[in-house]
Amino acid sequence: MAALTSLDLFAGAGGITEGFRLAGVECLWANDLMPEARETFAINHPSVAFDDHPIEDIDEKAVRRGLGLAKGELDCLVGGPPCQGFSINAPGRFIEDPRNLLFKRFIDFVAEFEPKAVMFENVPGLLSLGKGFVLDRLIAELGELGYDAVPRILLAANYGVPQERWRLIVLASRNGEVEHPKPTHHWAARANFSGGRVLALRTADSDELLPRVSVRDALGDLPPIPSGGGTEVQAYPRRQGSAYARWAREGSKDVVHHVAPGLSPINIERLKHIPPGGSWRDIPFELLPAGMQRARRSDHTKRYGRLEPEGLASTVMTKMDPHWGPAFHYEQDRVLSVREAARLQSFPDHYRFAGSRVSQYVQVGNAVPVLLANAVAHEIKRALHGRLKGRANGTLTARVVRI
């Protein structure tokens, strides 16, 4: 059976592409403006044709013809245009508004390729943007092209990702046969989203699912490094760590990108007062930044946060700045390395990131968690080809689930 094929728009560092690849789906073409993203793709997905021109300058018909695909032949088109450009003024001409051009270009690619399935991902805030108008418009546009679209907000932790990260996933197909993946791991988090589209779990569901993958499960096997220390390539310690860590190590001979940015003396002093799971509220008043001294105790609850080893990481940031949020390791007095951030995003260790360390943090933080994308890819496969058993490169989710 031939491999399923995909296109990845607004691909970033390739979290979706990697998750789909691990499920046996072949990405044929990807696009993103970030120069380092092209380099990252060349390292990790050398067979993927990557275009880093602005998507508004790309001729989708030329792309389809260049790939030798007839309309309707592509299996899945995925992507998530940045929501900052969405305008909700003049609803009657939403799709023509130049500020919504990225949204329109996504629809243009769907219209040109007529894929069997579509995956649109974005931030959960899209549910409420314009009181739901933007999401409703997306569903309407896909409907006009003949697709039944269903939106759900998924929690990455429910798919083996050691992170409390929510993503809006819209799945669409001609006859509505593509369903959202059922959770495999338990974490009963409370969602701060309305609209009845959140796929969340209850405590009672725990008996039927695997336990969550914790921060310690994800990071505990990596070599300890000091603040400002570490080397770009290191040997693994002998200890193998958790099942998650063993999976992350597969295919990698060394630890790469495991360097901790240095902290200022004042932040090192502040960190001494923060316990695992703690935050700025554990820092003595006289050591707080001036702005935090004026803050209410109920504000900025995650700033200067130290990870809780047996819990989940908060949403991985694009900048390891403790003033932004929980950037501190749970037991080592330093901020997380790029590799640790990538582990929390469920990138396997063989995945390399191009560019400066600053750019690497941005690429990792902006990515869709690999195992979340992988779970979606398996559902698309089941819908398009039925339940596939024993297919090469298509069993990663099953392997993780059985650990």
mmCIF file of C-alpha atoms in Angstrom:
data_model
loop_
_atom_site.group_PDB
_atom_site.id
_atom_site.type_symbol
_atom_site.label_atom_id
_atom_site.label_comp_id
_atom_site.label_asym_id
_atom_site.label_seq_id
_atom_site.Cartn_x
_atom_site.Cartn_y
_atom_site.Cartn_z
ATOM 1 C CA MET A 1 0.000 0.000 0.000
ATOM 2 C CA ALA A 2 1.437 3.352 -1.028
ATOM 3 C CA ALA A 3 2.297 5.841 1.698
ATOM 4 C CA LEU A 4 -0.162 8.622 2.366
ATOM 5 C CA THR A 5 0.999 12.079 1.271
ATOM 6 C CA SER A 6 0.706 15.522 2.811
ATOM 7 C CA LEU A 7 1.519 19.195 2.322
ATOM 8 C CA ASP A 8 2.446 21.377 5.308
ATOM 9 C CA LEU A 9 1.681 25.110 5.130
ATOM 10 C CA PHE A 10 3.128 27.512 7.727
ATOM 11 C CA ALA A 11 5.259 24.539 8.747
ATOM 12 C CA GLY A 12 7.717 26.154 11.172
ATOM 13 C CA ALA A 13 10.218 23.671 12.568
ATOM 14 C CA GLY A 14 8.118 20.745 11.388
ATOM 15 C CA GLY A 15 6.314 19.381 14.426
ATOM 16 C CA ILE A 16 3.377 18.274 12.278
ATOM 17 C CA THR A 17 5.625 16.976 9.510
ATOM 18 C CA GLU A 18 7.629 14.888 11.991
ATOM 19 C CA GLY A 19 4.522 13.531 13.699
ATOM 20 C CA PHE A 20 3.028 12.562 10.350
ATOM 21 C CA ARG A 21 6.332 11.050 9.197
ATOM 22 C CA LEU A 22 6.456 8.827 12.270
ATOM 23 C CA ALA A 23 2.963 7.659 11.319
ATOM 24 C CA GLY A 24 4.121 6.746 7.809
ATOM 25 C CA VAL A 25 2.775 9.852 6.033
ATOM 26 C CA GLU A 26 5.117 11.376 3.456
ATOM 27 C CA CYS A 27 5.312 15.177 3.291
ATOM 28 C CA LEU A 28 5.845 16.248 -0.319
ATOM 29 C CA TRP A 29 6.110 20.024 0.081
ATOM 30 C CA ALA A 30 6.274 22.524 2.937
ATOM 31 C CA ASN A 31 6.295 26.275 3.294
ATOM 32 C CA ASP A 32 7.371 28.792 5.937
ATOM 33 C CA LEU A 33 8.879 32.267 5.910
ATOM 34 C CA MET A 34 11.477 31.613 8.616
ATOM 35 C CA PRO A 35 14.916 31.065 7.004
ATOM 36 C CA GLU A 36 16.053 28.765 9.811
ATOM 37 C CA ALA A 37 12.963 26.597 9.309
ATOM 38 C CA ARG A 38 14.178 25.768 5.810
ATOM 39 C CA GLU A 39 17.537 24.724 7.250
ATOM 40 C CA THR A 40 15.834 22.641 9.935
ATOM 41 C CA PHE A 41 13.762 20.889 7.280
ATOM 42 C CA ALA A 42 16.820 20.208 5.143
ATOM 43 C CA ILE A 43 18.491 18.497 8.104
ATOM 44 C CA ASN A 44 15.524 16.424 9.264
ATOM 45 C CA HIS A 45 13.418 15.990 6.122
ATOM 46 C CA PRO A 46 15.877 16.131 3.217
ATOM 47 C CA SER A 47 13.369 14.734 0.709
ATOM 48 C CA VAL A 48 10.768 17.443 1.370
ATOM 49 C CA ALA A 49 10.575 20.283 -1.146
ATOM 50 C CA PHE A 50 10.604 23.430 0.993
ATOM 51 C CA ASP A 51 9.605 26.911 -0.196
ATOM 52 C CA ASP A 52 10.437 29.877 2.047
ATOM 53 C CA HIS A 53 8.777 32.535 -0.109
ATOM 54 C CA PRO A 54 5.767 34.404 1.305
ATOM 55 C CA ILE A 55 2.783 32.153 0.733
ATOM 56 C CA GLU A 56 0.930 35.024 -0.943
ATOM 57 C CA ASP A 57 3.625 34.943 -3.678
ATOM 58 C CA ILE A 58 3.331 31.194 -4.290
ATOM 59 C CA ASP A 59 1.220 29.848 -7.164
ATOM 60 C CA GLU A 60 -0.635 26.860 -5.719
ATOM 61 C CA LYS A 61 -1.478 25.535 -9.160
ATOM 62 C CA ALA A 62 2.215 25.553 -10.096
ATOM 63 C CA VAL A 63 3.015 23.710 -6.874
ATOM 64 C CA ARG A 64 0.436 21.026 -7.630
ATOM 65 C CA ARG A 65 1.623 20.581 -11.196
ATOM 66 C CA GLY A 66 5.257 20.585 -10.096
ATOM 67 C CA LEU A 67 4.488 17.719 -7.717
ATOM 68 C CA GLY A 68 2.719 15.841 -10.502
ATOM 69 C CA LEU A 69 -0.530 15.574 -8.564
ATOM 70 C CA ALA A 70 -4.005 15.556 -10.030
ATOM 71 C CA LYS A 71 -6.761 17.299 -8.111
ATOM 72 C CA GLY A 72 -8.037 15.030 -5.354
ATOM 73 C CA GLU A 73 -4.874 12.905 -5.340
ATOM 74 C CA LEU A 74 -3.229 14.470 -2.257
ATOM 75 C CA ASP A 75 -4.214 12.694 0.940
ATOM 76 C CA CYS A 76 -3.931 15.512 3.476
ATOM 77 C CA LEU A 77 -3.231 19.236 3.562
ATOM 78 C CA VAL A 78 -2.211 20.603 6.964
ATOM 79 C CA GLY A 79 -1.410 24.036 8.306
ATOM 80 C CA GLY A 80 -2.190 26.816 10.713
ATOM 81 C CA PRO A 81 -1.958 30.396 9.471
ATOM 82 C CA PRO A 82 -0.906 32.851 12.193
ATOM 83 C CA CYS A 83 -4.047 34.250 13.770
ATOM 84 C CA GLN A 84 -2.630 37.738 14.325
ATOM 85 C CA GLY A 85 -3.751 38.721 10.842
ATOM 86 C CA PHE A 86 -7.376 37.717 11.297
ATOM 87 C CA SER A 87 -9.793 40.628 10.913
ATOM 88 C CA ILE A 88 -13.465 40.410 11.833
ATOM 89 C CA ASN A 89 -14.533 43.759 10.433
ATOM 90 C CA ALA A 90 -17.014 43.770 7.569
ATOM 91 C CA PRO A 91 -17.956 40.083 7.889
ATOM 92 C CA GLY A 92 -19.468 40.020 4.425
ATOM 93 C CA ARG A 93 -16.052 40.491 2.836
ATOM 94 C CA PHE A 94 -13.935 38.649 5.382
ATOM 95 C CA ILE A 95 -12.132 36.453 2.873
ATOM 96 C CA GLU A 96 -11.262 39.466 0.676
ATOM 97 C CA ASP A 97 -9.826 41.528 3.532
ATOM 98 C CA PRO A 98 -6.041 41.801 2.902
ATOM 99 C CA ARG A 99 -5.381 41.368 6.622
ATOM 100 C CA ASN A 100 -6.812 37.870 6.341
ATOM 101 C CA LEU A 101 -4.699 36.902 3.341
ATOM 102 C CA LEU A 102 -2.984 33.986 5.077
ATOM 103 C CA PHE A 103 -6.375 32.496 5.950
ATOM 104 C CA LYS A 104 -7.448 32.949 2.316
ATOM 105 C CA ARG A 105 -4.273 31.331 1.018
ATOM 106 C CA PHE A 106 -4.928 28.241 3.137
ATOM 107 C CA ILE A 107 -8.391 27.979 1.580
ATOM 108 C CA ASP A 108 -6.890 28.567 -1.897
ATOM 109 C CA PHE A 109 -4.579 25.573 -1.442
ATOM 110 C CA VAL A 110 -7.488 23.398 -0.335
ATOM 111 C CA ALA A 111 -9.466 24.485 -3.406
ATOM 112 C CA GLU A 112 -6.564 23.789 -5.757
ATOM 113 C CA PHE A 113 -5.453 20.410 -4.381
ATOM 114 C CA GLU A 114 -8.865 19.084 -3.248
ATOM 115 C CA PRO A 115 -7.151 16.825 -0.681
ATOM 116 C CA LYS A 116 -8.968 13.861 0.818
ATOM 117 C CA ALA A 117 -8.510 15.335 4.313
ATOM 118 C CA VAL A 118 -7.625 18.711 5.825
ATOM 119 C CA MET A 119 -6.055 19.490 9.196
ATOM 120 C CA PHE A 120 -6.171 23.105 10.353
ATOM 121 C CA GLU A 121 -4.469 23.885 13.675
ATOM 122 C CA ASN A 122 -4.348 27.058 15.687
ATOM 123 C CA VAL A 123 -4.528 28.569 19.148
ATOM 124 C CA PRO A 124 -7.667 27.878 21.229
ATOM 125 C CA GLY A 125 -8.359 31.612 21.286
ATOM 126 C CA LEU A 126 -9.650 31.265 17.738
ATOM 127 C CA LEU A 127 -12.833 29.866 19.313
ATOM 128 C CA SER A 128 -13.674 33.232 20.817
ATOM 129 C CA LEU A 129 -12.125 35.585 18.260
ATOM 130 C CA GLY A 130 -14.974 37.717 16.988
ATOM 131 C CA LYS A 131 -17.342 35.667 19.159
ATOM 132 C CA GLY A 132 -16.509 32.631 17.080
ATOM 133 C CA PHE A 133 -16.891 34.352 13.728
ATOM 134 C CA VAL A 134 -13.425 33.451 12.413
ATOM 135 C CA LEU A 135 -13.802 29.744 13.174
ATOM 136 C CA ASP A 136 -17.329 29.719 11.791
ATOM 137 C CA ARG A 137 -16.023 31.377 8.637
ATOM 138 C CA LEU A 138 -13.341 28.703 8.244
ATOM 139 C CA ILE A 139 -15.936 25.952 8.573
ATOM 140 C CA ALA A 140 -18.186 27.745 6.077
ATOM 141 C CA GLU A 141 -15.362 28.190 3.546
ATOM 142 C CA LEU A 142 -14.454 24.511 3.794
ATOM 143 C CA GLY A 143 -18.123 23.614 3.498
ATOM 144 C CA GLU A 144 -18.403 25.565 0.256
ATOM 145 C CA LEU A 145 -15.593 23.380 -1.069
ATOM 146 C CA GLY A 146 -17.457 20.231 -0.088
ATOM 147 C CA TYR A 147 -15.786 19.441 3.238
ATOM 148 C CA ASP A 148 -17.448 18.526 6.521
ATOM 149 C CA ALA A 149 -15.281 20.247 9.156
ATOM 150 C CA VAL A 150 -15.283 19.480 12.871
ATOM 151 C CA PRO A 151 -13.295 21.598 15.392
ATOM 152 C CA ARG A 152 -12.003 20.300 18.721
ATOM 153 C CA ILE A 153 -9.551 21.634 21.283
ATOM 154 C CA LEU A 154 -7.140 18.861 22.243
ATOM 155 C CA LEU A 155 -4.793 18.664 25.221
ATOM 156 C CA ALA A 156 -1.345 17.477 24.146
ATOM 157 C CA ALA A 157 -0.810 15.659 27.470
ATOM 158 C CA ASN A 158 -3.625 13.253 26.549
ATOM 159 C CA TYR A 159 -1.418 11.916 23.747
ATOM 160 C CA GLY A 160 1.785 11.294 25.676
ATOM 161 C CA VAL A 161 3.230 14.836 25.533
ATOM 162 C CA PRO A 162 4.701 15.971 28.908
ATOM 163 C CA GLN A 163 3.148 19.405 28.591
ATOM 164 C CA GLU A 164 -0.154 21.111 29.361
ATOM 165 C CA ARG A 165 -0.636 22.595 25.931
ATOM 166 C CA TRP A 166 -3.992 23.044 24.209
ATOM 167 C CA ARG A 167 -4.417 23.268 20.437
ATOM 168 C CA LEU A 168 -7.428 23.847 18.248
ATOM 169 C CA ILE A 169 -7.546 21.092 15.630
ATOM 170 C CA VAL A 170 -10.093 21.299 12.813
ATOM 171 C CA LEU A 171 -10.397 18.083 10.801
ATOM 172 C CA ALA A 172 -12.271 18.091 7.523
ATOM 173 C CA SER A 173 -13.080 15.535 4.844
ATOM 174 C CA ARG A 174 -15.625 15.066 2.081
ATOM 175 C CA ASN A 175 -17.913 12.785 4.060
ATOM 176 C CA GLY A 176 -16.849 13.543 7.630
ATOM 177 C CA GLU A 177 -15.111 10.197 8.149
ATOM 178 C CA VAL A 178 -12.000 11.692 9.832
ATOM 179 C CA GLU A 179 -12.422 11.826 13.620
ATOM 180 C CA HIS A 180 -10.280 13.404 16.299
ATOM 181 C CA PRO A 181 -7.970 10.972 18.097
ATOM 182 C CA LYS A 182 -9.139 9.445 21.347
ATOM 183 C CA PRO A 183 -6.878 10.164 24.344
ATOM 184 C CA THR A 184 -4.260 7.555 25.219
ATOM 185 C CA HIS A 185 -2.858 9.165 28.403
ATOM 186 C CA HIS A 186 -4.686 10.608 31.361
ATOM 187 C CA TRP A 187 -4.513 14.184 32.595
ATOM 188 C CA ALA A 188 -7.762 15.756 33.744
ATOM 189 C CA ALA A 189 -6.960 19.419 33.164
ATOM 190 C CA ARG A 190 -9.471 22.237 33.409
ATOM 191 C CA ALA A 191 -9.888 24.128 30.162
ATOM 192 C CA ASN A 192 -10.450 27.876 30.188
ATOM 193 C CA PHE A 193 -12.299 27.778 26.893
ATOM 194 C CA SER A 194 -15.975 27.990 26.114
ATOM 195 C CA GLY A 195 -18.059 26.758 23.226
ATOM 196 C CA GLY A 196 -18.458 23.072 24.020
ATOM 197 C CA ARG A 197 -15.668 22.024 21.646
ATOM 198 C CA VAL A 198 -13.072 20.940 24.204
ATOM 199 C CA LEU A 199 -12.142 17.260 24.259
ATOM 200 C CA ALA A 200 -11.327 16.997 27.981
ATOM 201 C CA LEU A 201 -11.082 14.129 30.451
ATOM 202 C CA ARG A 202 -12.481 13.421 33.877
ATOM 203 C CA THR A 203 -10.691 11.821 36.804
ATOM 204 C CA ALA A 204 -12.900 8.777 36.292
ATOM 205 C CA ASP A 205 -11.280 8.152 32.905
ATOM 206 C CA SER A 206 -7.913 7.354 34.485
ATOM 207 C CA ASP A 207 -8.513 3.587 34.810
ATOM 208 C CA GLU A 208 -8.799 3.174 31.057
ATOM 209 C CA LEU A 209 -5.758 5.232 30.051
ATOM 210 C CA LEU A 210 -2.020 5.324 30.611
ATOM 211 C CA PRO A 211 -0.696 7.783 33.207
ATOM 212 C CA ARG A 212 0.556 11.127 31.983
ATOM 213 C CA VAL A 213 4.208 11.496 30.966
ATOM 214 C CA SER A 214 5.765 13.724 33.621
ATOM 215 C CA VAL A 215 8.497 16.327 33.395
ATOM 216 C CA ARG A 216 10.869 13.931 35.171
ATOM 217 C CA ASP A 217 9.960 11.166 32.699
ATOM 218 C CA ALA A 218 10.881 13.521 29.876
ATOM 219 C CA LEU A 219 14.081 15.090 31.239
ATOM 220 C CA GLY A 220 15.433 12.904 34.029
ATOM 221 C CA ASP A 221 17.900 10.909 31.900
ATOM 222 C CA LEU A 222 19.677 13.922 30.375
ATOM 223 C CA PRO A 223 23.146 14.861 31.668
ATOM 224 C CA PRO A 224 23.141 17.496 34.429
ATOM 225 C CA ILE A 225 24.633 20.826 33.358
ATOM 226 C CA PRO A 226 25.259 24.108 35.222
ATOM 227 C CA SER A 227 23.856 27.509 34.340
ATOM 228 C CA GLY A 228 25.808 28.731 31.331
ATOM 229 C CA GLY A 229 27.243 25.232 30.852
ATOM 230 C CA GLY A 230 26.935 22.199 28.645
ATOM 231 C CA THR A 231 28.299 21.443 25.198
ATOM 232 C CA GLU A 232 26.542 21.240 21.862
ATOM 233 C CA VAL A 233 27.230 17.492 21.592
ATOM 234 C CA GLN A 234 27.393 15.260 24.684
ATOM 235 C CA ALA A 235 27.330 11.565 25.449
ATOM 236 C CA TYR A 236 24.239 10.091 27.057
ATOM 237 C CA PRO A 237 24.566 9.037 30.687
ATOM 238 C CA ARG A 238 24.372 5.286 31.177
ATOM 239 C CA ARG A 239 21.001 5.484 32.856
ATOM 240 C CA GLN A 240 18.235 4.894 30.345
ATOM 241 C CA GLY A 241 15.474 6.753 32.148
ATOM 242 C CA SER A 242 11.750 6.323 31.541
ATOM 243 C CA ALA A 243 10.034 4.630 28.645
ATOM 244 C CA TYR A 244 9.471 8.097 27.168
ATOM 245 C CA ALA A 245 13.183 8.907 27.456
ATOM 246 C CA ARG A 246 14.126 5.602 25.825
ATOM 247 C CA TRP A 247 11.777 6.383 22.955
ATOM 248 C CA ALA A 248 13.265 9.887 22.604
ATOM 249 C CA ARG A 249 16.793 8.457 22.416
ATOM 250 C CA GLU A 250 16.070 6.040 19.568
ATOM 251 C CA GLY A 251 18.094 6.919 16.499
ATOM 252 C CA SER A 252 20.381 9.372 18.312
ATOM 253 C CA LYS A 253 23.945 8.570 19.378
ATOM 254 C CA ASP A 254 24.515 11.765 21.351
ATOM 255 C CA VAL A 255 22.657 14.534 23.155
ATOM 256 C CA VAL A 256 22.569 17.633 20.964
ATOM 257 C CA HIS A 257 21.489 21.229 21.794
ATOM 258 C CA HIS A 258 21.869 20.597 25.539
ATOM 259 C CA VAL A 259 23.389 23.917 26.621
ATOM 260 C CA ALA A 260 21.976 26.120 29.383
ATOM 261 C CA PRO A 261 22.025 29.888 28.833
ATOM 262 C CA GLY A 262 23.711 31.740 31.655
ATOM 263 C CA LEU A 263 21.703 33.496 34.363
ATOM 264 C CA SER A 264 22.468 36.857 35.911
ATOM 265 C CA PRO A 265 23.697 36.805 39.539
ATOM 266 C CA ILE A 266 20.375 38.243 40.760
ATOM 267 C CA ASN A 267 18.383 35.501 38.999
ATOM 268 C CA ILE A 268 20.649 32.816 40.438
ATOM 269 C CA GLU A 269 19.965 34.258 43.875
ATOM 270 C CA ARG A 270 16.218 34.369 43.222
ATOM 271 C CA LEU A 271 16.232 30.782 41.997
ATOM 272 C CA LYS A 272 17.623 29.507 45.304
ATOM 273 C CA HIS A 273 14.301 30.417 46.936
ATOM 274 C CA ILE A 274 11.997 28.763 44.389
ATOM 275 C CA PRO A 275 10.973 25.150 45.134
ATOM 276 C CA PRO A 276 9.785 22.703 42.433
ATOM 277 C CA GLY A 277 6.407 23.924 41.273
ATOM 278 C CA GLY A 278 7.053 27.375 42.789
ATOM 279 C CA SER A 279 7.144 30.811 41.201
ATOM 280 C CA TRP A 280 7.965 34.475 41.833
ATOM 281 C CA ARG A 281 5.772 34.404 44.920
ATOM 282 C CA ASP A 282 8.436 32.301 46.680
ATOM 283 C CA ILE A 283 11.139 34.916 46.117
ATOM 284 C CA PRO A 284 11.831 37.285 49.035
ATOM 285 C CA PHE A 285 10.251 40.667 48.401
ATOM 286 C CA GLU A 286 13.559 42.534 48.372
ATOM 287 C CA LEU A 287 14.891 40.290 45.584
ATOM 288 C CA LEU A 288 11.908 40.785 43.273
ATOM 289 C CA PRO A 289 12.138 43.020 40.194
ATOM 290 C CA ALA A 290 10.560 46.413 40.841
ATOM 291 C CA GLY A 291 7.555 45.630 38.661
ATOM 292 C CA MET A 292 6.888 42.349 40.473
ATOM 293 C CA GLN A 293 7.061 44.122 43.836
ATOM 294 C CA ARG A 294 4.000 46.077 42.758
ATOM 295 C CA ALA A 295 2.144 43.011 41.424
ATOM 296 C CA ARG A 296 -0.730 41.315 43.205
ATOM 297 C CA ARG A 297 -0.034 37.824 44.477
ATOM 298 C CA SER A 298 -2.712 36.483 42.147
ATOM 299 C CA ASP A 299 -1.066 37.973 39.036
ATOM 300 C CA HIS A 300 1.555 36.449 36.743
ATOM 301 C CA THR A 301 1.309 33.118 38.553
ATOM 302 C CA LYS A 302 3.863 31.348 36.333
ATOM 303 C CA ARG A 303 6.620 33.949 36.158
ATOM 304 C CA TYR A 304 9.945 32.768 37.542
ATOM 305 C CA GLY A 305 8.413 29.299 37.683
ATOM 306 C CA ARG A 306 10.357 26.139 38.456
ATOM 307 C CA LEU A 307 9.001 22.961 36.864
ATOM 308 C CA GLU A 308 7.219 20.381 38.985
ATOM 309 C CA PRO A 309 8.995 17.051 38.311
ATOM 310 C CA GLU A 310 5.949 14.815 38.743
ATOM 311 C CA GLY A 311 3.606 17.172 36.896
ATOM 312 C CA LEU A 312 3.442 18.590 33.406
ATOM 313 C CA ALA A 313 5.330 21.486 31.920
ATOM 314 C CA SER A 314 3.326 24.577 31.076
ATOM 315 C CA THR A 315 3.192 25.602 27.436
ATOM 316 C CA VAL A 316 6.792 25.651 26.185
ATOM 317 C CA MET A 317 7.830 29.234 25.526
ATOM 318 C CA THR A 318 9.695 30.664 22.548
ATOM 319 C CA LYS A 319 12.171 32.360 24.872
ATOM 320 C CA MET A 320 13.702 30.848 28.012
ATOM 321 C CA ASP A 321 13.337 34.021 30.023
ATOM 322 C CA PRO A 322 12.115 33.410 33.602
ATOM 323 C CA HIS A 323 10.331 36.764 33.546
ATOM 324 C CA TRP A 324 8.050 35.256 30.882
ATOM 325 C CA GLY A 325 7.108 32.076 32.689
ATOM 326 C CA PRO A 326 8.305 28.710 34.042
ATOM 327 C CA ALA A 327 11.781 28.402 32.559
ATOM 328 C CA PHE A 328 13.671 26.851 35.505
ATOM 329 C CA HIS A 329 14.697 23.197 35.747
ATOM 330 C CA TYR A 330 13.018 21.317 38.582
ATOM 331 C CA GLU A 331 16.251 20.489 40.472
ATOM 332 C CA GLN A 332 19.162 22.150 38.675
ATOM 333 C CA ASP A 333 19.620 25.893 39.181
ATOM 334 C CA ARG A 334 19.346 26.974 35.566
ATOM 335 C CA VAL A 335 16.915 27.471 32.690
ATOM 336 C CA LEU A 336 16.032 24.694 30.259
ATOM 337 C CA SER A 337 18.210 23.849 27.285
ATOM 338 C CA VAL A 338 16.891 23.691 23.724
ATOM 339 C CA ARG A 339 16.987 19.881 23.913
ATOM 340 C CA GLU A 340 14.913 19.882 27.092
ATOM 341 C CA ALA A 341 12.367 22.211 25.509
ATOM 342 C CA ALA A 342 12.285 19.907 22.486
ATOM 343 C CA ARG A 343 11.738 16.862 24.739
ATOM 344 C CA LEU A 344 8.760 18.645 26.324
ATOM 345 C CA GLN A 345 7.427 19.217 22.798
ATOM 346 C CA SER A 346 7.937 15.464 22.086
ATOM 347 C CA PHE A 347 10.608 15.948 19.429
ATOM 348 C CA PRO A 348 12.844 12.858 19.339
ATOM 349 C CA ASP A 349 16.504 13.487 20.137
ATOM 350 C CA HIS A 350 17.652 12.847 16.581
ATOM 351 C CA TYR A 351 15.776 15.981 15.516
ATOM 352 C CA ARG A 352 18.217 18.847 14.936
ATOM 353 C CA PHE A 353 17.460 22.568 14.869
ATOM 354 C CA ALA A 354 19.289 25.083 12.693
ATOM 355 C CA GLY A 355 20.153 28.685 13.484
ATOM 356 C CA SER A 356 21.204 30.473 16.641
ATOM 357 C CA ARG A 357 20.127 29.261 20.074
ATOM 358 C CA VAL A 358 17.615 32.115 20.204
ATOM 359 C CA SER A 359 16.104 30.921 16.920
ATOM 360 C CA GLN A 360 16.088 27.312 18.096
ATOM 361 C CA TYR A 361 13.989 28.216 21.144
ATOM 362 C CA VAL A 362 11.552 30.063 18.855
ATOM 363 C CA GLN A 363 11.282 27.112 16.485
ATOM 364 C CA VAL A 364 10.694 24.636 19.305
ATOM 365 C CA GLY A 365 8.211 26.820 21.176
ATOM 366 C CA ASN A 366 6.118 27.562 18.094
ATOM 367 C CA ALA A 367 5.878 23.928 17.000
ATOM 368 C CA VAL A 368 2.881 21.634 17.284
ATOM 369 C CA PRO A 369 3.878 18.789 19.657
ATOM 370 C CA VAL A 370 5.070 15.848 17.584
ATOM 371 C CA LEU A 371 3.060 13.164 19.373
ATOM 372 C CA LEU A 372 -0.139 15.204 19.152
ATOM 373 C CA ALA A 373 0.370 15.494 15.388
ATOM 374 C CA ASN A 374 1.180 11.790 15.285
ATOM 375 C CA ALA A 375 -2.117 10.890 16.961
ATOM 376 C CA VAL A 376 -4.024 12.993 14.413
ATOM 377 C CA ALA A 377 -2.092 11.397 11.541
ATOM 378 C CA HIS A 378 -3.100 7.913 12.692
ATOM 379 C CA GLU A 379 -6.761 8.903 12.712
ATOM 380 C CA ILE A 380 -6.443 10.268 9.187
ATOM 381 C CA LYS A 381 -4.821 6.998 8.114
ATOM 382 C CA ARG A 382 -7.588 4.956 9.703
ATOM 383 C CA ALA A 383 -10.210 7.020 7.932
ATOM 384 C CA LEU A 384 -8.578 6.950 4.510
ATOM 385 C CA HIS A 385 -7.122 3.443 4.463
ATOM 386 C CA GLY A 386 -8.841 1.632 7.312
ATOM 387 C CA ARG A 387 -6.968 0.259 10.301
ATOM 388 C CA LEU A 388 -3.437 -0.493 9.156
ATOM 389 C CA LYS A 389 -1.604 -3.246 10.986
ATOM 390 C CA GLY A 390 2.118 -3.806 10.843
ATOM 391 C CA ARG A 391 2.797 -1.017 8.397
ATOM 392 C CA ALA A 392 6.396 0.237 8.358
ATOM 393 C CA ASN A 393 6.883 3.483 10.278
ATOM 394 C CA GLY A 394 3.224 3.513 11.208
ATOM 395 C CA THR A 395 3.280 2.084 14.718
ATOM 396 C CA LEU A 396 4.868 4.766 16.879
ATOM 397 C CA THR A 397 1.678 5.714 18.693
ATOM 398 C CA ALA A 398 0.913 2.062 19.428
ATOM 399 C CA ARG A 399 4.431 1.542 20.745
ATOM 400 C CA VAL A 400 4.206 4.568 23.034
ATOM 401 C CA VAL A 401 0.743 3.580 24.245
ATOM 402 C CA ARG A 402 1.882 0.093 25.241
ATOM 403 C CA ILE A 403 4.848 1.265 27.304
#
